[in-house]
Amino acid sequence: MRLVAAIVAASCTVGVASGQDAIPQSLTGAKGDPARGRALVTNRQVGLCLLCHSGPFPEERFQGNLAPDLRGAGKRWSEGQLRLRIVDPARINPASIMPAYHRTEGLVRVAPAWRGKTILSGEQIEDVVAFLMTLKD
């Protein structure tokens, strides 16, 4: 877990500092599962994506309109760009209200139960990225 966190921190810092807006490599070394990723995106207890985002989920009521629609996410962004936006959106937009789903350092107002823990695991991040890459329309 610490190794993954170190890789993420280095990728985020180096990539953005050199003008890149992506984490090009998988956090786990493996591709994610789009079906599990869809389940995570629509789960209202884990990622809470639909609190702010909407998307091609006709069965889901009360989708958000605060953040970009997820339709076409795989067309608008590369796999690495999506990964960075989920891992640490503040690297792209410092004013973002989206939580950093895979960062533990430099956060404020973190509940004691979550200190030192990521919201999503590396595998879950890869699953969400794999799902979002299927959204081409």
mmCIF file with all atom_site columns, C-alpha atoms in Angstrom:
data_model
loop_
_atom_site.group_PDB
_atom_site.id
_atom_site.type_symbol
_atom_site.label_atom_id
_atom_site.label_alt_id
_atom_site.label_comp_id
_atom_site.label_asym_id
_atom_site.label_entity_id
_atom_site.label_seq_id
_atom_site.pdbx_PDB_ins_code
_atom_site.Cartn_x
_atom_site.Cartn_y
_atom_site.Cartn_z
_atom_site.occupancy
_atom_site.B_iso_or_equiv
_atom_site.pdbx_formal_charge
_atom_site.auth_seq_id
_atom_site.auth_comp_id
_atom_site.auth_asym_id
_atom_site.auth_atom_id
_atom_site.pdbx_PDB_model_num
ATOM 1   C CA . MET A 1 1   ? 0.000   0.000  0.000   1.00 0.00 ? 1   MET A CA 1
ATOM 2   C CA . ARG A 1 2   ? 2.804   2.442  0.865   1.00 0.00 ? 2   ARG A CA 1
ATOM 3   C CA . LEU A 1 3   ? 4.576   1.644  -2.413  1.00 0.00 ? 3   LEU A CA 1
ATOM 4   C CA . VAL A 1 4   ? 1.421   2.421  -4.413  1.00 0.00 ? 4   VAL A CA 1
ATOM 5   C CA . ALA A 1 5   ? 0.970   5.685  -2.491  1.00 0.00 ? 5   ALA A CA 1
ATOM 6   C CA . ALA A 1 6   ? 4.588   6.650  -3.186  1.00 0.00 ? 6   ALA A CA 1
ATOM 7   C CA . ILE A 1 7   ? 4.191   5.904  -6.901  1.00 0.00 ? 7   ILE A CA 1
ATOM 8   C CA . VAL A 1 8   ? 0.975   7.936  -7.046  1.00 0.00 ? 8   VAL A CA 1
ATOM 9   C CA . ALA A 1 9   ? 2.574   10.874 -5.237  1.00 0.00 ? 9   ALA A CA 1
ATOM 10  C CA . ALA A 1 10  ? 5.606   10.833 -7.513  1.00 0.00 ? 10  ALA A CA 1
ATOM 11  C CA . SER A 1 11  ? 3.500   10.451 -10.665 1.00 0.00 ? 11  SER A CA 1
ATOM 12  C CA . CYS A 1 12  ? 1.199   13.293 -9.704  1.00 0.00 ? 12  CYS A CA 1
ATOM 13  C CA . THR A 1 13  ? 3.985   15.681 -8.773  1.00 0.00 ? 13  THR A CA 1
ATOM 14  C CA . VAL A 1 14  ? 6.316   14.887 -11.646 1.00 0.00 ? 14  VAL A CA 1
ATOM 15  C CA . GLY A 1 15  ? 3.579   14.626 -14.274 1.00 0.00 ? 15  GLY A CA 1
ATOM 16  C CA . VAL A 1 16  ? 1.912   17.924 -13.495 1.00 0.00 ? 16  VAL A CA 1
ATOM 17  C CA . ALA A 1 17  ? 5.202   19.737 -12.949 1.00 0.00 ? 17  ALA A CA 1
ATOM 18  C CA . SER A 1 18  ? 6.334   18.724 -16.434 1.00 0.00 ? 18  SER A CA 1
ATOM 19  C CA . GLY A 1 19  ? 3.080   19.801 -18.056 1.00 0.00 ? 19  GLY A CA 1
ATOM 20  C CA . GLN A 1 20  ? 1.467   16.382 -18.195 1.00 0.00 ? 20  GLN A CA 1
ATOM 21  C CA . ASP A 1 21  ? -2.006  16.017 -16.821 1.00 0.00 ? 21  ASP A CA 1
ATOM 22  C CA . ALA A 1 22  ? -2.075  12.258 -16.381 1.00 0.00 ? 22  ALA A CA 1
ATOM 23  C CA . ILE A 1 23  ? -0.915  9.239  -14.428 1.00 0.00 ? 23  ILE A CA 1
ATOM 24  C CA . PRO A 1 24  ? -0.082  7.037  -17.412 1.00 0.00 ? 24  PRO A CA 1
ATOM 25  C CA . GLN A 1 25  ? 0.599   3.797  -15.547 1.00 0.00 ? 25  GLN A CA 1
ATOM 26  C CA . SER A 1 26  ? -1.936  1.594  -13.783 1.00 0.00 ? 26  SER A CA 1
ATOM 27  C CA . LEU A 1 27  ? -1.780  1.910  -9.997  1.00 0.00 ? 27  LEU A CA 1
ATOM 28  C CA . THR A 1 28  ? -1.838  -1.873 -9.712  1.00 0.00 ? 28  THR A CA 1
ATOM 29  C CA . GLY A 1 29  ? -0.003  -2.925 -12.859 1.00 0.00 ? 29  GLY A CA 1
ATOM 30  C CA . ALA A 1 30  ? -3.225  -4.422 -14.216 1.00 0.00 ? 30  ALA A CA 1
ATOM 31  C CA . LYS A 1 31  ? -6.237  -3.237 -16.174 1.00 0.00 ? 31  LYS A CA 1
ATOM 32  C CA . GLY A 1 32  ? -9.425  -2.643 -14.246 1.00 0.00 ? 32  GLY A CA 1
ATOM 33  C CA . ASP A 1 33  ? -12.769 -4.354 -14.728 1.00 0.00 ? 33  ASP A CA 1
ATOM 34  C CA . PRO A 1 34  ? -15.400 -2.084 -16.351 1.00 0.00 ? 34  PRO A CA 1
ATOM 35  C CA . ALA A 1 35  ? -18.334 -3.954 -14.773 1.00 0.00 ? 35  ALA A CA 1
ATOM 36  C CA . ARG A 1 36  ? -16.929 -3.491 -11.270 1.00 0.00 ? 36  ARG A CA 1
ATOM 37  C CA . GLY A 1 37  ? -16.140 0.130  -12.167 1.00 0.00 ? 37  GLY A CA 1
ATOM 38  C CA . ARG A 1 38  ? -19.741 0.790  -13.184 1.00 0.00 ? 38  ARG A CA 1
ATOM 39  C CA . ALA A 1 39  ? -20.932 -0.725 -9.915  1.00 0.00 ? 39  ALA A CA 1
ATOM 40  C CA . LEU A 1 40  ? -18.587 1.603  -7.995  1.00 0.00 ? 40  LEU A CA 1
ATOM 41  C CA . VAL A 1 41  ? -19.682 4.696  -9.922  1.00 0.00 ? 41  VAL A CA 1
ATOM 42  C CA . THR A 1 42  ? -23.364 4.011  -9.269  1.00 0.00 ? 42  THR A CA 1
ATOM 43  C CA . ASN A 1 43  ? -22.885 2.888  -5.643  1.00 0.00 ? 43  ASN A CA 1
ATOM 44  C CA . ARG A 1 44  ? -24.184 5.582  -3.307  1.00 0.00 ? 44  ARG A CA 1
ATOM 45  C CA . GLN A 1 45  ? -22.229 4.270  -0.310  1.00 0.00 ? 45  GLN A CA 1
ATOM 46  C CA . VAL A 1 46  ? -18.714 3.961  -1.766  1.00 0.00 ? 46  VAL A CA 1
ATOM 47  C CA . GLY A 1 47  ? -17.617 6.549  -4.319  1.00 0.00 ? 47  GLY A CA 1
ATOM 48  C CA . LEU A 1 48  ? -20.696 8.762  -4.260  1.00 0.00 ? 48  LEU A CA 1
ATOM 49  C CA . CYS A 1 49  ? -19.974 9.766  -7.882  1.00 0.00 ? 49  CYS A CA 1
ATOM 50  C CA . LEU A 1 50  ? -23.650 10.368 -8.666  1.00 0.00 ? 50  LEU A CA 1
ATOM 51  C CA . LEU A 1 51  ? -23.916 12.880 -5.850  1.00 0.00 ? 51  LEU A CA 1
ATOM 52  C CA . CYS A 1 52  ? -22.244 15.389 -8.203  1.00 0.00 ? 52  CYS A CA 1
ATOM 53  C CA . HIS A 1 53  ? -22.100 13.693 -11.629 1.00 0.00 ? 53  HIS A CA 1
ATOM 54  C CA . SER A 1 54  ? -24.778 12.413 -13.970 1.00 0.00 ? 54  SER A CA 1
ATOM 55  C CA . GLY A 1 55  ? -24.315 9.846  -16.690 1.00 0.00 ? 55  GLY A CA 1
ATOM 56  C CA . PRO A 1 56  ? -25.838 7.087  -18.770 1.00 0.00 ? 56  PRO A CA 1
ATOM 57  C CA . PHE A 1 57  ? -27.563 5.429  -15.824 1.00 0.00 ? 57  PHE A CA 1
ATOM 58  C CA . PRO A 1 58  ? -31.306 5.587  -16.559 1.00 0.00 ? 58  PRO A CA 1
ATOM 59  C CA . GLU A 1 59  ? -32.051 3.283  -13.621 1.00 0.00 ? 59  GLU A CA 1
ATOM 60  C CA . GLU A 1 60  ? -30.437 5.689  -11.142 1.00 0.00 ? 60  GLU A CA 1
ATOM 61  C CA . ARG A 1 61  ? -32.591 8.461  -9.751  1.00 0.00 ? 61  ARG A CA 1
ATOM 62  C CA . PHE A 1 62  ? -31.362 11.793 -8.456  1.00 0.00 ? 62  PHE A CA 1
ATOM 63  C CA . GLN A 1 63  ? -28.111 12.190 -10.352 1.00 0.00 ? 63  GLN A CA 1
ATOM 64  C CA . GLY A 1 64  ? -26.008 15.258 -9.707  1.00 0.00 ? 64  GLY A CA 1
ATOM 65  C CA . ASN A 1 65  ? -25.575 18.322 -11.876 1.00 0.00 ? 65  ASN A CA 1
ATOM 66  C CA . LEU A 1 66  ? -22.693 19.958 -10.014 1.00 0.00 ? 66  LEU A CA 1
ATOM 67  C CA . ALA A 1 67  ? -19.887 18.268 -11.985 1.00 0.00 ? 67  ALA A CA 1
ATOM 68  C CA . PRO A 1 68  ? -19.426 17.239 -15.627 1.00 0.00 ? 68  PRO A CA 1
ATOM 69  C CA . ASP A 1 69  ? -21.721 14.585 -17.071 1.00 0.00 ? 69  ASP A CA 1
ATOM 70  C CA . LEU A 1 70  ? -19.846 11.301 -17.333 1.00 0.00 ? 70  LEU A CA 1
ATOM 71  C CA . ARG A 1 71  ? -21.235 10.611 -20.807 1.00 0.00 ? 71  ARG A CA 1
ATOM 72  C CA . GLY A 1 72  ? -18.334 10.711 -23.244 1.00 0.00 ? 72  GLY A CA 1
ATOM 73  C CA . ALA A 1 73  ? -15.662 10.684 -20.510 1.00 0.00 ? 73  ALA A CA 1
ATOM 74  C CA . GLY A 1 74  ? -13.675 8.027  -22.402 1.00 0.00 ? 74  GLY A CA 1
ATOM 75  C CA . LYS A 1 75  ? -13.737 10.218 -25.478 1.00 0.00 ? 75  LYS A CA 1
ATOM 76  C CA . ARG A 1 76  ? -12.790 13.483 -23.723 1.00 0.00 ? 76  ARG A CA 1
ATOM 77  C CA . TRP A 1 77  ? -9.920  12.157 -21.615 1.00 0.00 ? 77  TRP A CA 1
ATOM 78  C CA . SER A 1 78  ? -7.253  9.476  -21.882 1.00 0.00 ? 78  SER A CA 1
ATOM 79  C CA . GLU A 1 79  ? -6.966  6.632  -19.417 1.00 0.00 ? 79  GLU A CA 1
ATOM 80  C CA . GLY A 1 80  ? -4.111  8.426  -17.640 1.00 0.00 ? 80  GLY A CA 1
ATOM 81  C CA . GLN A 1 81  ? -6.015  11.717 -17.505 1.00 0.00 ? 81  GLN A CA 1
ATOM 82  C CA . LEU A 1 82  ? -9.030  9.997  -15.967 1.00 0.00 ? 82  LEU A CA 1
ATOM 83  C CA . ARG A 1 83  ? -6.775  8.226  -13.461 1.00 0.00 ? 83  ARG A CA 1
ATOM 84  C CA . LEU A 1 84  ? -5.246  11.515 -12.270 1.00 0.00 ? 84  LEU A CA 1
ATOM 85  C CA . ARG A 1 85  ? -8.654  13.191 -12.064 1.00 0.00 ? 85  ARG A CA 1
ATOM 86  C CA . ILE A 1 86  ? -9.872  10.424 -9.741  1.00 0.00 ? 86  ILE A CA 1
ATOM 87  C CA . VAL A 1 87  ? -6.666  9.989  -7.722  1.00 0.00 ? 87  VAL A CA 1
ATOM 88  C CA . ASP A 1 88  ? -6.147  13.699 -7.029  1.00 0.00 ? 88  ASP A CA 1
ATOM 89  C CA . PRO A 1 89  ? -8.352  16.185 -8.924  1.00 0.00 ? 89  PRO A CA 1
ATOM 90  C CA . ALA A 1 90  ? -6.697  19.172 -7.219  1.00 0.00 ? 90  ALA A CA 1
ATOM 91  C CA . ARG A 1 91  ? -3.595  18.503 -9.344  1.00 0.00 ? 91  ARG A CA 1
ATOM 92  C CA . ILE A 1 92  ? -5.645  19.589 -12.360 1.00 0.00 ? 92  ILE A CA 1
ATOM 93  C CA . ASN A 1 93  ? -7.881  22.157 -10.673 1.00 0.00 ? 93  ASN A CA 1
ATOM 94  C CA . PRO A 1 94  ? -6.749  23.393 -7.235  1.00 0.00 ? 94  PRO A CA 1
ATOM 95  C CA . ALA A 1 95  ? -10.255 24.746 -6.603  1.00 0.00 ? 95  ALA A CA 1
ATOM 96  C CA . SER A 1 96  ? -11.935 21.387 -7.291  1.00 0.00 ? 96  SER A CA 1
ATOM 97  C CA . ILE A 1 97  ? -14.470 20.209 -4.737  1.00 0.00 ? 97  ILE A CA 1
ATOM 98  C CA . MET A 1 98  ? -14.079 16.609 -5.900  1.00 0.00 ? 98  MET A CA 1
ATOM 99  C CA . PRO A 1 99  ? -12.373 14.516 -3.229  1.00 0.00 ? 99  PRO A CA 1
ATOM 100 C CA . ALA A 1 100 ? -8.967  12.944 -3.802  1.00 0.00 ? 100 ALA A CA 1
ATOM 101 C CA . TYR A 1 101 ? -9.939  9.280  -3.979  1.00 0.00 ? 101 TYR A CA 1
ATOM 102 C CA . HIS A 1 102 ? -6.408  7.903  -3.666  1.00 0.00 ? 102 HIS A CA 1
ATOM 103 C CA . ARG A 1 103 ? -4.355  10.442 -1.751  1.00 0.00 ? 103 ARG A CA 1
ATOM 104 C CA . THR A 1 104 ? -3.651  10.558 1.962   1.00 0.00 ? 104 THR A CA 1
ATOM 105 C CA . GLU A 1 105 ? -1.105  13.370 2.284   1.00 0.00 ? 105 GLU A CA 1
ATOM 106 C CA . GLY A 1 106 ? -1.857  17.069 2.636   1.00 0.00 ? 106 GLY A CA 1
ATOM 107 C CA . LEU A 1 107 ? -5.581  16.727 3.269   1.00 0.00 ? 107 LEU A CA 1
ATOM 108 C CA . VAL A 1 108 ? -7.483  18.852 5.783   1.00 0.00 ? 108 VAL A CA 1
ATOM 109 C CA . ARG A 1 109 ? -10.611 18.176 7.820   1.00 0.00 ? 109 ARG A CA 1
ATOM 110 C CA . VAL A 1 110 ? -10.284 14.395 7.506   1.00 0.00 ? 110 VAL A CA 1
ATOM 111 C CA . ALA A 1 111 ? -12.369 12.360 9.931   1.00 0.00 ? 111 ALA A CA 1
ATOM 112 C CA . PRO A 1 112 ? -10.220 10.305 12.320  1.00 0.00 ? 112 PRO A CA 1
ATOM 113 C CA . ALA A 1 113 ? -11.515 7.030  10.837  1.00 0.00 ? 113 ALA A CA 1
ATOM 114 C CA . TRP A 1 114 ? -10.213 8.054  7.381   1.00 0.00 ? 114 TRP A CA 1
ATOM 115 C CA . ARG A 1 115 ? -6.803  9.515  8.305   1.00 0.00 ? 115 ARG A CA 1
ATOM 116 C CA . GLY A 1 116 ? -4.048  7.744  6.397   1.00 0.00 ? 116 GLY A CA 1
ATOM 117 C CA . LYS A 1 117 ? -6.557  5.791  4.298   1.00 0.00 ? 117 LYS A CA 1
ATOM 118 C CA . THR A 1 118 ? -7.642  6.241  0.707   1.00 0.00 ? 118 THR A CA 1
ATOM 119 C CA . ILE A 1 119 ? -11.304 6.418  -0.278  1.00 0.00 ? 119 ILE A CA 1
ATOM 120 C CA . LEU A 1 120 ? -10.809 3.883  -3.068  1.00 0.00 ? 120 LEU A CA 1
ATOM 121 C CA . SER A 1 121 ? -8.130  1.207  -3.394  1.00 0.00 ? 121 SER A CA 1
ATOM 122 C CA . GLY A 1 122 ? -5.781  1.102  -6.379  1.00 0.00 ? 122 GLY A CA 1
ATOM 123 C CA . GLU A 1 123 ? -7.822  -1.763 -7.830  1.00 0.00 ? 123 GLU A CA 1
ATOM 124 C CA . GLN A 1 124 ? -11.059 0.207  -7.432  1.00 0.00 ? 124 GLN A CA 1
ATOM 125 C CA . ILE A 1 125 ? -9.476  3.247  -9.140  1.00 0.00 ? 125 ILE A CA 1
ATOM 126 C CA . GLU A 1 126 ? -8.464  1.040  -12.070 1.00 0.00 ? 126 GLU A CA 1
ATOM 127 C CA . ASP A 1 127 ? -11.977 -0.430 -12.249 1.00 0.00 ? 127 ASP A CA 1
ATOM 128 C CA . VAL A 1 128 ? -13.548 3.043  -12.388 1.00 0.00 ? 128 VAL A CA 1
ATOM 129 C CA . VAL A 1 129 ? -11.038 4.171  -15.038 1.00 0.00 ? 129 VAL A CA 1
ATOM 130 C CA . ALA A 1 130 ? -11.784 1.049  -17.107 1.00 0.00 ? 130 ALA A CA 1
ATOM 131 C CA . PHE A 1 131 ? -15.510 1.783  -16.914 1.00 0.00 ? 131 PHE A CA 1
ATOM 132 C CA . LEU A 1 132 ? -15.171 5.476  -17.745 1.00 0.00 ? 132 LEU A CA 1
ATOM 133 C CA . MET A 1 133 ? -13.065 4.572  -20.783 1.00 0.00 ? 133 MET A CA 1
ATOM 134 C CA . THR A 1 134 ? -16.099 2.670  -22.162 1.00 0.00 ? 134 THR A CA 1
ATOM 135 C CA . LEU A 1 135 ? -18.167 5.893  -22.137 1.00 0.00 ? 135 LEU A CA 1
ATOM 136 C CA . LYS A 1 136 ? -17.455 7.164  -25.642 1.00 0.00 ? 136 LYS A CA 1
ATOM 137 C CA . ASP A 1 137 ? -20.848 8.737  -26.442 1.00 0.00 ? 137 ASP A CA 1
#
